[in-house]
CSV table of C-alpha atoms in Angstrom, one decimal:
chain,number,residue,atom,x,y,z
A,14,UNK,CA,18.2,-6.2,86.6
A,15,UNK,CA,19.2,-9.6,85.6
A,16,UNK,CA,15.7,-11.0,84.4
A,17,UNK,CA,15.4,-7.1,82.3
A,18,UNK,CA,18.8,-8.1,80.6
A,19,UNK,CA,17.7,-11.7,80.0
A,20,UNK,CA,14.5,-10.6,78.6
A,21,UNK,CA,16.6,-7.9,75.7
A,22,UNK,CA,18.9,-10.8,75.5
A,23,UNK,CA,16.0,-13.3,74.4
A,24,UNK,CA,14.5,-10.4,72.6
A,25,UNK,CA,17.5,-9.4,70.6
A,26,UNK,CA,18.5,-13.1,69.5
A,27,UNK,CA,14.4,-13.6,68.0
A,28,UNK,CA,14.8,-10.1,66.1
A,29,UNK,CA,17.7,-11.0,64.5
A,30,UNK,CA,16.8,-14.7,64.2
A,31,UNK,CA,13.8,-13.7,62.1
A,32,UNK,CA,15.7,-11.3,60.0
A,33,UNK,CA,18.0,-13.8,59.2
A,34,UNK,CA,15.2,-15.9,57.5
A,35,UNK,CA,14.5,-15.7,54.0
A,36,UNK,CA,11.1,-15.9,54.0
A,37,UNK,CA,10.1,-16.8,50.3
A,38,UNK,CA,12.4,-20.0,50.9
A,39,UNK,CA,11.1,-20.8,54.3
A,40,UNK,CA,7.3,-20.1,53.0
A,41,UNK,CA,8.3,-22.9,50.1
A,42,UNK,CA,9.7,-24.9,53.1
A,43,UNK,CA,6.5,-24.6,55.3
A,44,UNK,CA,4.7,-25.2,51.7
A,45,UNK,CA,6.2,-28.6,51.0
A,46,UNK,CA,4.6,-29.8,54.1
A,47,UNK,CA,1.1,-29.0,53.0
A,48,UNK,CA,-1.6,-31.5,51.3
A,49,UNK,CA,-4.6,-29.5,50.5
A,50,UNK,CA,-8.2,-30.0,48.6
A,51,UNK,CA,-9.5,-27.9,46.2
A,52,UNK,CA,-12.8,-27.4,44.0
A,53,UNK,CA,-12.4,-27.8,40.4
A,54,UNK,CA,-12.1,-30.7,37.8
A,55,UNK,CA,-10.1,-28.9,35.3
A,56,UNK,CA,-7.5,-26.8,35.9
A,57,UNK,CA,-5.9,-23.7,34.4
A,58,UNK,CA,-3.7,-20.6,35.1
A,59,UNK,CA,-6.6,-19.1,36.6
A,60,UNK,CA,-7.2,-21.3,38.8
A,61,UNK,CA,-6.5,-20.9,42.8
A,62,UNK,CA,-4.7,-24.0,43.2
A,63,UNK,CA,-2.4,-23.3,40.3
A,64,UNK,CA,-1.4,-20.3,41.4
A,65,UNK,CA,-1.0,-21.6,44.9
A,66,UNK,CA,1.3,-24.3,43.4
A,67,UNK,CA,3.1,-22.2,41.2
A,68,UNK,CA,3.8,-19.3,43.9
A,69,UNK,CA,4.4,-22.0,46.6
A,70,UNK,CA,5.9,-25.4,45.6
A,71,UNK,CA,3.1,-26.9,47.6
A,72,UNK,CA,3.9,-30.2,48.6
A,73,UNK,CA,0.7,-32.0,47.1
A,74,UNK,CA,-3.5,-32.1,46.5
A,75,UNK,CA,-6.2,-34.7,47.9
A,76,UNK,CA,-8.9,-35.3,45.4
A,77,UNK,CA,-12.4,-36.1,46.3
A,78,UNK,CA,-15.6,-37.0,44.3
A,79,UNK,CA,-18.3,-35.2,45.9
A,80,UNK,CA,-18.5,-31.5,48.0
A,81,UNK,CA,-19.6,-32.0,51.0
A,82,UNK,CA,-21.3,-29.1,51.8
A,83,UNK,CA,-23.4,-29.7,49.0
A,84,UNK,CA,-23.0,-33.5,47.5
A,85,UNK,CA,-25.0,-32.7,44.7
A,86,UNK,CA,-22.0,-31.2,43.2
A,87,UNK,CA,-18.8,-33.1,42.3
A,88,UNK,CA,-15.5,-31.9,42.7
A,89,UNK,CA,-12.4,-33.3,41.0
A,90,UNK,CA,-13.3,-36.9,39.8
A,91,UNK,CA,-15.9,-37.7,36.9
A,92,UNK,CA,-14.2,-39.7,34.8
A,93,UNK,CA,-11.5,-41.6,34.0
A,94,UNK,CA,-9.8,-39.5,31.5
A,95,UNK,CA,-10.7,-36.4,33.5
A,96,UNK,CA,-9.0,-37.8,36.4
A,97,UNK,CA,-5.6,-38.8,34.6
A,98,UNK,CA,-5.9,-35.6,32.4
A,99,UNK,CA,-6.2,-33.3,35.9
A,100,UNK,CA,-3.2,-35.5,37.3
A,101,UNK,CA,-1.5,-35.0,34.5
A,102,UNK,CA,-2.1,-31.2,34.1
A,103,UNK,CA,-1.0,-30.9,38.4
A,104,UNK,CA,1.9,-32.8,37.8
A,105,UNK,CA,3.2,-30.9,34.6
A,106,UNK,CA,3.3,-27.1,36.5
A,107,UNK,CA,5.9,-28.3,38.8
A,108,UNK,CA,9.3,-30.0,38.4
A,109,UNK,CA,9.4,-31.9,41.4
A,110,UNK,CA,7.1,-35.1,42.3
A,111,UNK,CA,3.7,-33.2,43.1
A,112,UNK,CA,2.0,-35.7,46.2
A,113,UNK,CA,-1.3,-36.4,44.6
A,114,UNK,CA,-3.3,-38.3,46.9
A,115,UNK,CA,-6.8,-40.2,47.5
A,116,UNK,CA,-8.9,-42.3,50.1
A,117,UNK,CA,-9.4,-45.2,48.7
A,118,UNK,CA,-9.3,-47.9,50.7
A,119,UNK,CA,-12.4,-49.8,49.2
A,120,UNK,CA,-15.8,-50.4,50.1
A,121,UNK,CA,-18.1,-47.0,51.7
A,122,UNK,CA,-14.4,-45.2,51.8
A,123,UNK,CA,-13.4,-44.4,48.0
A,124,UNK,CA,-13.6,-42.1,45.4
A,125,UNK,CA,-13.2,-43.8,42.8
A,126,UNK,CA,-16.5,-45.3,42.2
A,127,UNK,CA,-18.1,-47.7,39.5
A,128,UNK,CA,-20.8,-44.8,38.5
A,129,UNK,CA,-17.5,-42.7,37.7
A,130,UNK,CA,-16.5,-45.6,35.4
A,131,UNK,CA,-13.8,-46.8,37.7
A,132,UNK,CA,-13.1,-50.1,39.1
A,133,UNK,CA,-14.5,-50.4,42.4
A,134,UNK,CA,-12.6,-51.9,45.5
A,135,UNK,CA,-14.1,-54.2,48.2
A,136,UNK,CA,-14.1,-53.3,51.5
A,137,UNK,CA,-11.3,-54.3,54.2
A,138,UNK,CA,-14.0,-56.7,56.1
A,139,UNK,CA,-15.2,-58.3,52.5
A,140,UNK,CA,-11.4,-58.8,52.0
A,141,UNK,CA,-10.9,-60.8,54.7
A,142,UNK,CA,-13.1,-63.0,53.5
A,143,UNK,CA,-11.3,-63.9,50.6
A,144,UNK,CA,-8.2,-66.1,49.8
A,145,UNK,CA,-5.2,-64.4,50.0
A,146,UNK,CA,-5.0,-65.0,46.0
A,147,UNK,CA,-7.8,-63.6,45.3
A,148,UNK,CA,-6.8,-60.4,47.9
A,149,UNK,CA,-3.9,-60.0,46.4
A,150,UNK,CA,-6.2,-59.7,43.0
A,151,UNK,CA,-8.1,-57.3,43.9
A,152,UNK,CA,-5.5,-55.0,45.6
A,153,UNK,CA,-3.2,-55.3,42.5
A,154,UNK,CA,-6.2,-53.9,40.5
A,155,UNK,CA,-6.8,-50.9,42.7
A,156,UNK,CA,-2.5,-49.8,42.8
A,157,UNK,CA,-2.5,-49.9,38.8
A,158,UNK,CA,-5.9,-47.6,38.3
A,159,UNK,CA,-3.9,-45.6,41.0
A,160,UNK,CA,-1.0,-45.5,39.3
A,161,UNK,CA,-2.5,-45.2,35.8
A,162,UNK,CA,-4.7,-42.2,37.0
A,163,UNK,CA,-1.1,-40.6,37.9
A,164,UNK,CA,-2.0,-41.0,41.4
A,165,UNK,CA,0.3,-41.5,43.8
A,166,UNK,CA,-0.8,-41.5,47.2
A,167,UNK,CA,-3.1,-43.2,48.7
A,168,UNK,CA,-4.4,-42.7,52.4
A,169,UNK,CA,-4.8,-46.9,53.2
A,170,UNK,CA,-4.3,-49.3,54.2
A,171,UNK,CA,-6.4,-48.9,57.4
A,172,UNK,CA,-5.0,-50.8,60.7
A,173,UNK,CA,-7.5,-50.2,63.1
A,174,UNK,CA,-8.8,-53.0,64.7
A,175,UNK,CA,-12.7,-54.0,65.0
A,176,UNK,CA,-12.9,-54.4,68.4
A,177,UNK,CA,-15.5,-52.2,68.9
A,178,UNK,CA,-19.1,-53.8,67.0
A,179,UNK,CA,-20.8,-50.2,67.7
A,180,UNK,CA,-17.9,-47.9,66.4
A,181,UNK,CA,-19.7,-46.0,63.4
A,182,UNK,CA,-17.0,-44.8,61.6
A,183,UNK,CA,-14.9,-47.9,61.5
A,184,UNK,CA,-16.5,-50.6,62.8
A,185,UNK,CA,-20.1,-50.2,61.4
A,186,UNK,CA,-18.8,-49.1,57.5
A,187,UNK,CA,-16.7,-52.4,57.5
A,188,UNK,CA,-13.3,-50.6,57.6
A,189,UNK,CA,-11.4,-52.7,59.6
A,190,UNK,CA,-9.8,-56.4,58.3
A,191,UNK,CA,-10.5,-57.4,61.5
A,192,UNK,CA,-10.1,-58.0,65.4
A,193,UNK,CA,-6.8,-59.9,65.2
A,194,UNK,CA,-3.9,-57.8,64.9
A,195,UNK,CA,-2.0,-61.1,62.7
A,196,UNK,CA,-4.9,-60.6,60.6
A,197,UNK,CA,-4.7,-57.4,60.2
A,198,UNK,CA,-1.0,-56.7,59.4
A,199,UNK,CA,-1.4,-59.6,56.6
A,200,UNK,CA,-4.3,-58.0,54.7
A,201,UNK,CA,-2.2,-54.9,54.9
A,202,UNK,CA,1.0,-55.5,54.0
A,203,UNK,CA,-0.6,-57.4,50.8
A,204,UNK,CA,-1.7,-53.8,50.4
A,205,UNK,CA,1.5,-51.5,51.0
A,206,UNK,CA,3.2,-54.1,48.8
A,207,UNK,CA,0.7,-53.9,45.8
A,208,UNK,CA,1.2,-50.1,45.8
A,209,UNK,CA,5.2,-50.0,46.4
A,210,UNK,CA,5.2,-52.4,43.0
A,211,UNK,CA,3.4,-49.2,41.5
A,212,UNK,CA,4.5,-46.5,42.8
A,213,UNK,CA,1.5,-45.1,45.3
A,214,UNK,CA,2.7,-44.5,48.7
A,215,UNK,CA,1.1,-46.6,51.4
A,216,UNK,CA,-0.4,-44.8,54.5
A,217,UNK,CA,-1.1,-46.1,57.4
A,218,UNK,CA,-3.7,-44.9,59.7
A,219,UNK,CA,-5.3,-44.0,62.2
A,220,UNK,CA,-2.8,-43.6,64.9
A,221,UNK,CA,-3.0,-44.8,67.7
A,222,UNK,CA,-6.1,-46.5,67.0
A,223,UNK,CA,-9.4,-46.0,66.2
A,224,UNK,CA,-11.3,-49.2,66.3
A,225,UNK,CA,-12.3,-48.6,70.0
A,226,UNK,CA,-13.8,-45.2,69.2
A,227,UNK,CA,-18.0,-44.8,69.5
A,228,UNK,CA,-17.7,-41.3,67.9
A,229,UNK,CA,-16.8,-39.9,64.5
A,230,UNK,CA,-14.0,-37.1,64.9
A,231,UNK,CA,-15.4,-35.4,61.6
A,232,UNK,CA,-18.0,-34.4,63.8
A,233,UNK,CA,-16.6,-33.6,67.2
A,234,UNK,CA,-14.1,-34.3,70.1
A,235,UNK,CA,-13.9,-38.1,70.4
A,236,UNK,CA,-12.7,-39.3,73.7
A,237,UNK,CA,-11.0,-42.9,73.6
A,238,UNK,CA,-9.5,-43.5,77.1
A,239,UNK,CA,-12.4,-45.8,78.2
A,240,UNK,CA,-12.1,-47.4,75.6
A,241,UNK,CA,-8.9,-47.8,74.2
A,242,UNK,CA,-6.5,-50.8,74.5
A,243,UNK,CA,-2.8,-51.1,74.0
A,244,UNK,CA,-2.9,-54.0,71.5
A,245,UNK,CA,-4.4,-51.8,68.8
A,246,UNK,CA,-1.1,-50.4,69.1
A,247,UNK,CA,0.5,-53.9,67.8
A,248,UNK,CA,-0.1,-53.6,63.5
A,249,UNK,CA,2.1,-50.3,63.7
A,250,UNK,CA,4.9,-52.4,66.0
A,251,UNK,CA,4.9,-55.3,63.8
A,252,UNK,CA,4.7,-53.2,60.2
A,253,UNK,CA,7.2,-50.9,61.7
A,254,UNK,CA,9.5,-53.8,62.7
A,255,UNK,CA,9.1,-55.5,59.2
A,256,UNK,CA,10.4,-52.3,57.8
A,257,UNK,CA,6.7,-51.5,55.8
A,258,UNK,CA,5.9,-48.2,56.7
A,259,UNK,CA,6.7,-45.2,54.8
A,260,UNK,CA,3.8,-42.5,56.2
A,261,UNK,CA,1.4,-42.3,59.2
A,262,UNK,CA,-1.7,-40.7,59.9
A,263,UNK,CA,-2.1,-40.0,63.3
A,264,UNK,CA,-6.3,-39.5,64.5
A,265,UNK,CA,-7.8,-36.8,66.3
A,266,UNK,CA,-8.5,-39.0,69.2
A,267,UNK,CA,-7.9,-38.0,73.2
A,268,UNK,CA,-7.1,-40.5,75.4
A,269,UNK,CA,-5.7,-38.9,78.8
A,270,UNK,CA,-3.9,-41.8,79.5
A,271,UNK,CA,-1.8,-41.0,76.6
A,272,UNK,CA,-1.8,-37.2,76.8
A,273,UNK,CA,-3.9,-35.5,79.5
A,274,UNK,CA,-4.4,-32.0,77.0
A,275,UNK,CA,-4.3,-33.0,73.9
A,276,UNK,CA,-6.1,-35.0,71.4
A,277,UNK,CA,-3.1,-37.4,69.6
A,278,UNK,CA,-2.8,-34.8,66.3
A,279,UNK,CA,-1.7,-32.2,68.6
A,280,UNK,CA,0.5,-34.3,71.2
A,281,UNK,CA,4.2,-34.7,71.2
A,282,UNK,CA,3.8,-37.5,73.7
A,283,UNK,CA,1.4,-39.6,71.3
A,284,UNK,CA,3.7,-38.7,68.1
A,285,UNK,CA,7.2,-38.0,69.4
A,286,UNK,CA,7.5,-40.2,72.5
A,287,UNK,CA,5.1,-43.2,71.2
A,288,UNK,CA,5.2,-43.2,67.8
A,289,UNK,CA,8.9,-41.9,67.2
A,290,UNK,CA,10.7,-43.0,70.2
A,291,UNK,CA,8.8,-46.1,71.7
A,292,UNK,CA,8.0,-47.9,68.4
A,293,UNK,CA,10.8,-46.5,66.6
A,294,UNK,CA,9.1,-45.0,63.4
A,295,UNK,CA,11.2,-43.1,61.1
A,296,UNK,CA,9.1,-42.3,58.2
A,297,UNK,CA,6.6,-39.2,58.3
A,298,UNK,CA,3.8,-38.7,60.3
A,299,UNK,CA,0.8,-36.7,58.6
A,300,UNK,CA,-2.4,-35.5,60.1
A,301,UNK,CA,-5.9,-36.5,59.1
A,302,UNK,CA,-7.6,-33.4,58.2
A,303,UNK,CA,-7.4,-30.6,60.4
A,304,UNK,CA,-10.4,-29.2,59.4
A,305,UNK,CA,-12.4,-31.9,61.1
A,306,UNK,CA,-14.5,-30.1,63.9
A,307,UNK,CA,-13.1,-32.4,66.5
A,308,UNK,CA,-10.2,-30.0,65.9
A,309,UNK,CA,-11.3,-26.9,64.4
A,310,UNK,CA,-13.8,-26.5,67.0
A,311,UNK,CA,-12.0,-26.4,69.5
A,312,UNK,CA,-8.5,-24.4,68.0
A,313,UNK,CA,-7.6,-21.4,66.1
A,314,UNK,CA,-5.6,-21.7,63.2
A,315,UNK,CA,-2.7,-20.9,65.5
A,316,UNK,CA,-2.7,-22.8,67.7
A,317,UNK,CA,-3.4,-26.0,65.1
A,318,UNK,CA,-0.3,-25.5,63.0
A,319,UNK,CA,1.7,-24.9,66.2
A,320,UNK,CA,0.8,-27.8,68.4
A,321,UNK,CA,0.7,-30.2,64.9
A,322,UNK,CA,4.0,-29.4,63.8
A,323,UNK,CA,5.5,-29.1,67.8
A,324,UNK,CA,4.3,-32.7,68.1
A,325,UNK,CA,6.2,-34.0,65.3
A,326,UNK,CA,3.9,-34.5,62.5
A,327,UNK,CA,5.2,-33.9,59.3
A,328,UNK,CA,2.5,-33.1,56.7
A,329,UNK,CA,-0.6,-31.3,57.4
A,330,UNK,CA,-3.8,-32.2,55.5
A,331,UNK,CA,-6.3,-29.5,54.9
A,332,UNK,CA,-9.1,-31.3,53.0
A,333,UNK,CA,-10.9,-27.9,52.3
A,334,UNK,CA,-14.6,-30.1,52.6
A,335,UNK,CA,-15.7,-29.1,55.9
A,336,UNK,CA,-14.1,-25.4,55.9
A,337,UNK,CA,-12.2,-23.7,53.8
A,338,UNK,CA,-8.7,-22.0,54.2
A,339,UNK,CA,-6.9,-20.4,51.8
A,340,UNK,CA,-3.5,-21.7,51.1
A,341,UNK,CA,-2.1,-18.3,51.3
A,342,UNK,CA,-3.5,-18.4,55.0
A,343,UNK,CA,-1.9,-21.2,56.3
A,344,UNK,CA,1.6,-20.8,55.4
A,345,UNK,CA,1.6,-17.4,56.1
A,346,UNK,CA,0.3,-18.3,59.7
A,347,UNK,CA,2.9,-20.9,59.9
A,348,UNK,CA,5.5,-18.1,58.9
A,349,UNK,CA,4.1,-16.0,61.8
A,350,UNK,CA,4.7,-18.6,64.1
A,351,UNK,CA,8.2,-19.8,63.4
A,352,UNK,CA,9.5,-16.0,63.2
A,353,UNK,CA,7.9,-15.5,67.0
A,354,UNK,CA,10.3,-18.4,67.9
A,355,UNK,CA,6.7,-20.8,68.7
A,356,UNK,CA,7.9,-23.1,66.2
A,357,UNK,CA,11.6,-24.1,66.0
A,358,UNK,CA,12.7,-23.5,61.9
A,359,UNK,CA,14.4,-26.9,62.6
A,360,UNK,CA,11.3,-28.5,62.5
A,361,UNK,CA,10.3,-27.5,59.1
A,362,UNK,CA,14.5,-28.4,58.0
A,363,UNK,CA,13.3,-32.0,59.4
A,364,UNK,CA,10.3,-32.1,58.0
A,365,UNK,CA,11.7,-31.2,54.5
A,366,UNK,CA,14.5,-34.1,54.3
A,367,UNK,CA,12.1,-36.4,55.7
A,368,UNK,CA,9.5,-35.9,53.1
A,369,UNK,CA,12.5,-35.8,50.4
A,370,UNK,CA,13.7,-39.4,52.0
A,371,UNK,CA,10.7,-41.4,52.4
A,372,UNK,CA,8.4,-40.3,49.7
A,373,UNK,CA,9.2,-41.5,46.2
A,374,UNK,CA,12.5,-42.9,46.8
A,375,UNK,CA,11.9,-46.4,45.5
């Protein structure tokens, strides 16, 4: 009798929980968390990711060059003027900072290319190999073309370490500064402070390391805990402790030594318990795109937005280049899971003030 009562009880409290909700606000709530590709160049009120931003208050766009699921085609960058014109046009439907964001950390990893008419950026090993003058140069170029395109995120610098020769997605396309974490945090925060003096948001990534990795998680599930080491934990402790870190992207690594179910995008005891707790990190935690087939593989659309958010990341990336998903889709499944209690509202409040704190405030 007691367990039938606590079960109407439980029932009750949800019913009217979820009635209580007003769920255009909370849908611009869930929205604000959202970074999410789309397919044009030029923009207009016909197009889906107007009308997405318009209806929604999305939180921001990643741009890309090329589709890739058919590179022969571009996507949103062919120029320069196109570019700041498309910024420009994003920026202007909304009357809040609109996150427009880009990888472009230099070398095989950017979209802003020479062919394009843009200033190309070396790569984080050919950096290292320059005088810190002459780093300093060419990361000073890249944050004004950022911030003259009217973008103002941009997913580097990278602080995995190279401390595995045969890793082909860091390692092997030169992403890495280096195996020395002193290194490492140097090249960087020359970076992160480059950017601050204009305006593009630093982020870090890719949590909690992917230098050690043999696999690419675009691909497939990538299992680190042979691998891994704690010290490529050490550039987030010291960037962290020197008070540089505004955004971190965790990786959709698994390491069972860290979490014994899930890979770290999905784990509260990689993001909450490591990241947040152990090395103190206060800004916001974004994911790398869950689209990535190590992820979407293996999870529904439920159970992605759940676990992410549940582990105490605060910005999901949807890249739209390996699958596609409308806009509409994800927040409405996000909707569907906070109103069946599976995610706690108070993680999209958090989320919210954390993105209105750290992003833009400077």
């Amino acid at each position: 009798m007691r367990n039938i009562f606590l079960f109407f009880f439980v029932f009750f409290n949800l019913n009217v929980f979820a009635n209580s909700l007003d769920e255009n606000l909370v849908k611009k709530q869930i929205a604000k968390m959202l970074i999410v590709g789309f397919d044009k160049a030029k923009i207009d009120n016909s197009s889906q990711i107007v009308k997405d931003i318009k209806k929604y208050q999305l939180g921001g766009v990643i741009l890309f060059d090329k589709n890739l699921q058919d590179k022969s085609k571009s996507k949103n960058i062919i120029s320069f003027e196109q570019v700041k014109k498309l910024t420009q046009s994003l920026q202007n439907l909304v009357d809040y900072e609109l996150i427009i964001s880009i990888d472009q950390e230099g070398g095989k990893v950017q979209r802003l290319k020479k062919e394009y008419g843009f200033i190309e950026t070396l790569s984080a090993n050919d950096i290292s190999k320059l005088s810190l003058n002459k780093v300093r140069q060419e990361y000073k170029s890249l944050a004004l073309q950022l911030s003259e395109l009217g973008i103002n995120l941009n997913f580097a610098p990278v602080v995995d370490l190279a401390i595995n020769p045969n890793n082909k997605v860091i390692t092997k396309l030169n992403r890495a500064y280096s195996t020395n974490v002193n290194e490492v945090v140097k090249y960087a925060k020359i970076l992160i402070q480059e950017q601050e003096k204009n305006k593009v948001t630093s982020v870090l990534k890719h949590f909690p390391g992917h230098g050690s990795s043999l696999e690419d998680s675009h691909n497939g599930f990538v299992d680190i805990t042979n691998s891994w080491n704690k010290i490529e934990l050490e550039p987030y402790k010291k960037l962290i402790k020197q008070n540089s870190v505004d955004m971190i992207m965790t990786a959709h690594v698994f390491n069972k030594n860290l979490d014994e179910n899930y890979p770290a995008t999905l784990s509260y005891k990689v993001n909450t318990k490591l990241l947040r707790k152990k090395l103190g990190f206060q800004g916001i935690i974004i994911s790398d795109d869950l689209q990535m087939k190590a992820i979407s593989k293996h999870y529904s659309l439920n159970e992605v937005v759940r676990l992410t958010i549940n582990s105490g990341v605060n910005i999901l990336l949807f890249g739209n280049q390996l699958a596609k998903y409308k806009t509409t889709d994800i927040i409405n499944t996000i909707y569907e899971e906070v109103e069946k209690g599976n995610i706690a509202y108070e993680k999209i409040i958090q989320s919210n003030k954390k993105i209105k704190n750290y992003l833009f405030r400077k």
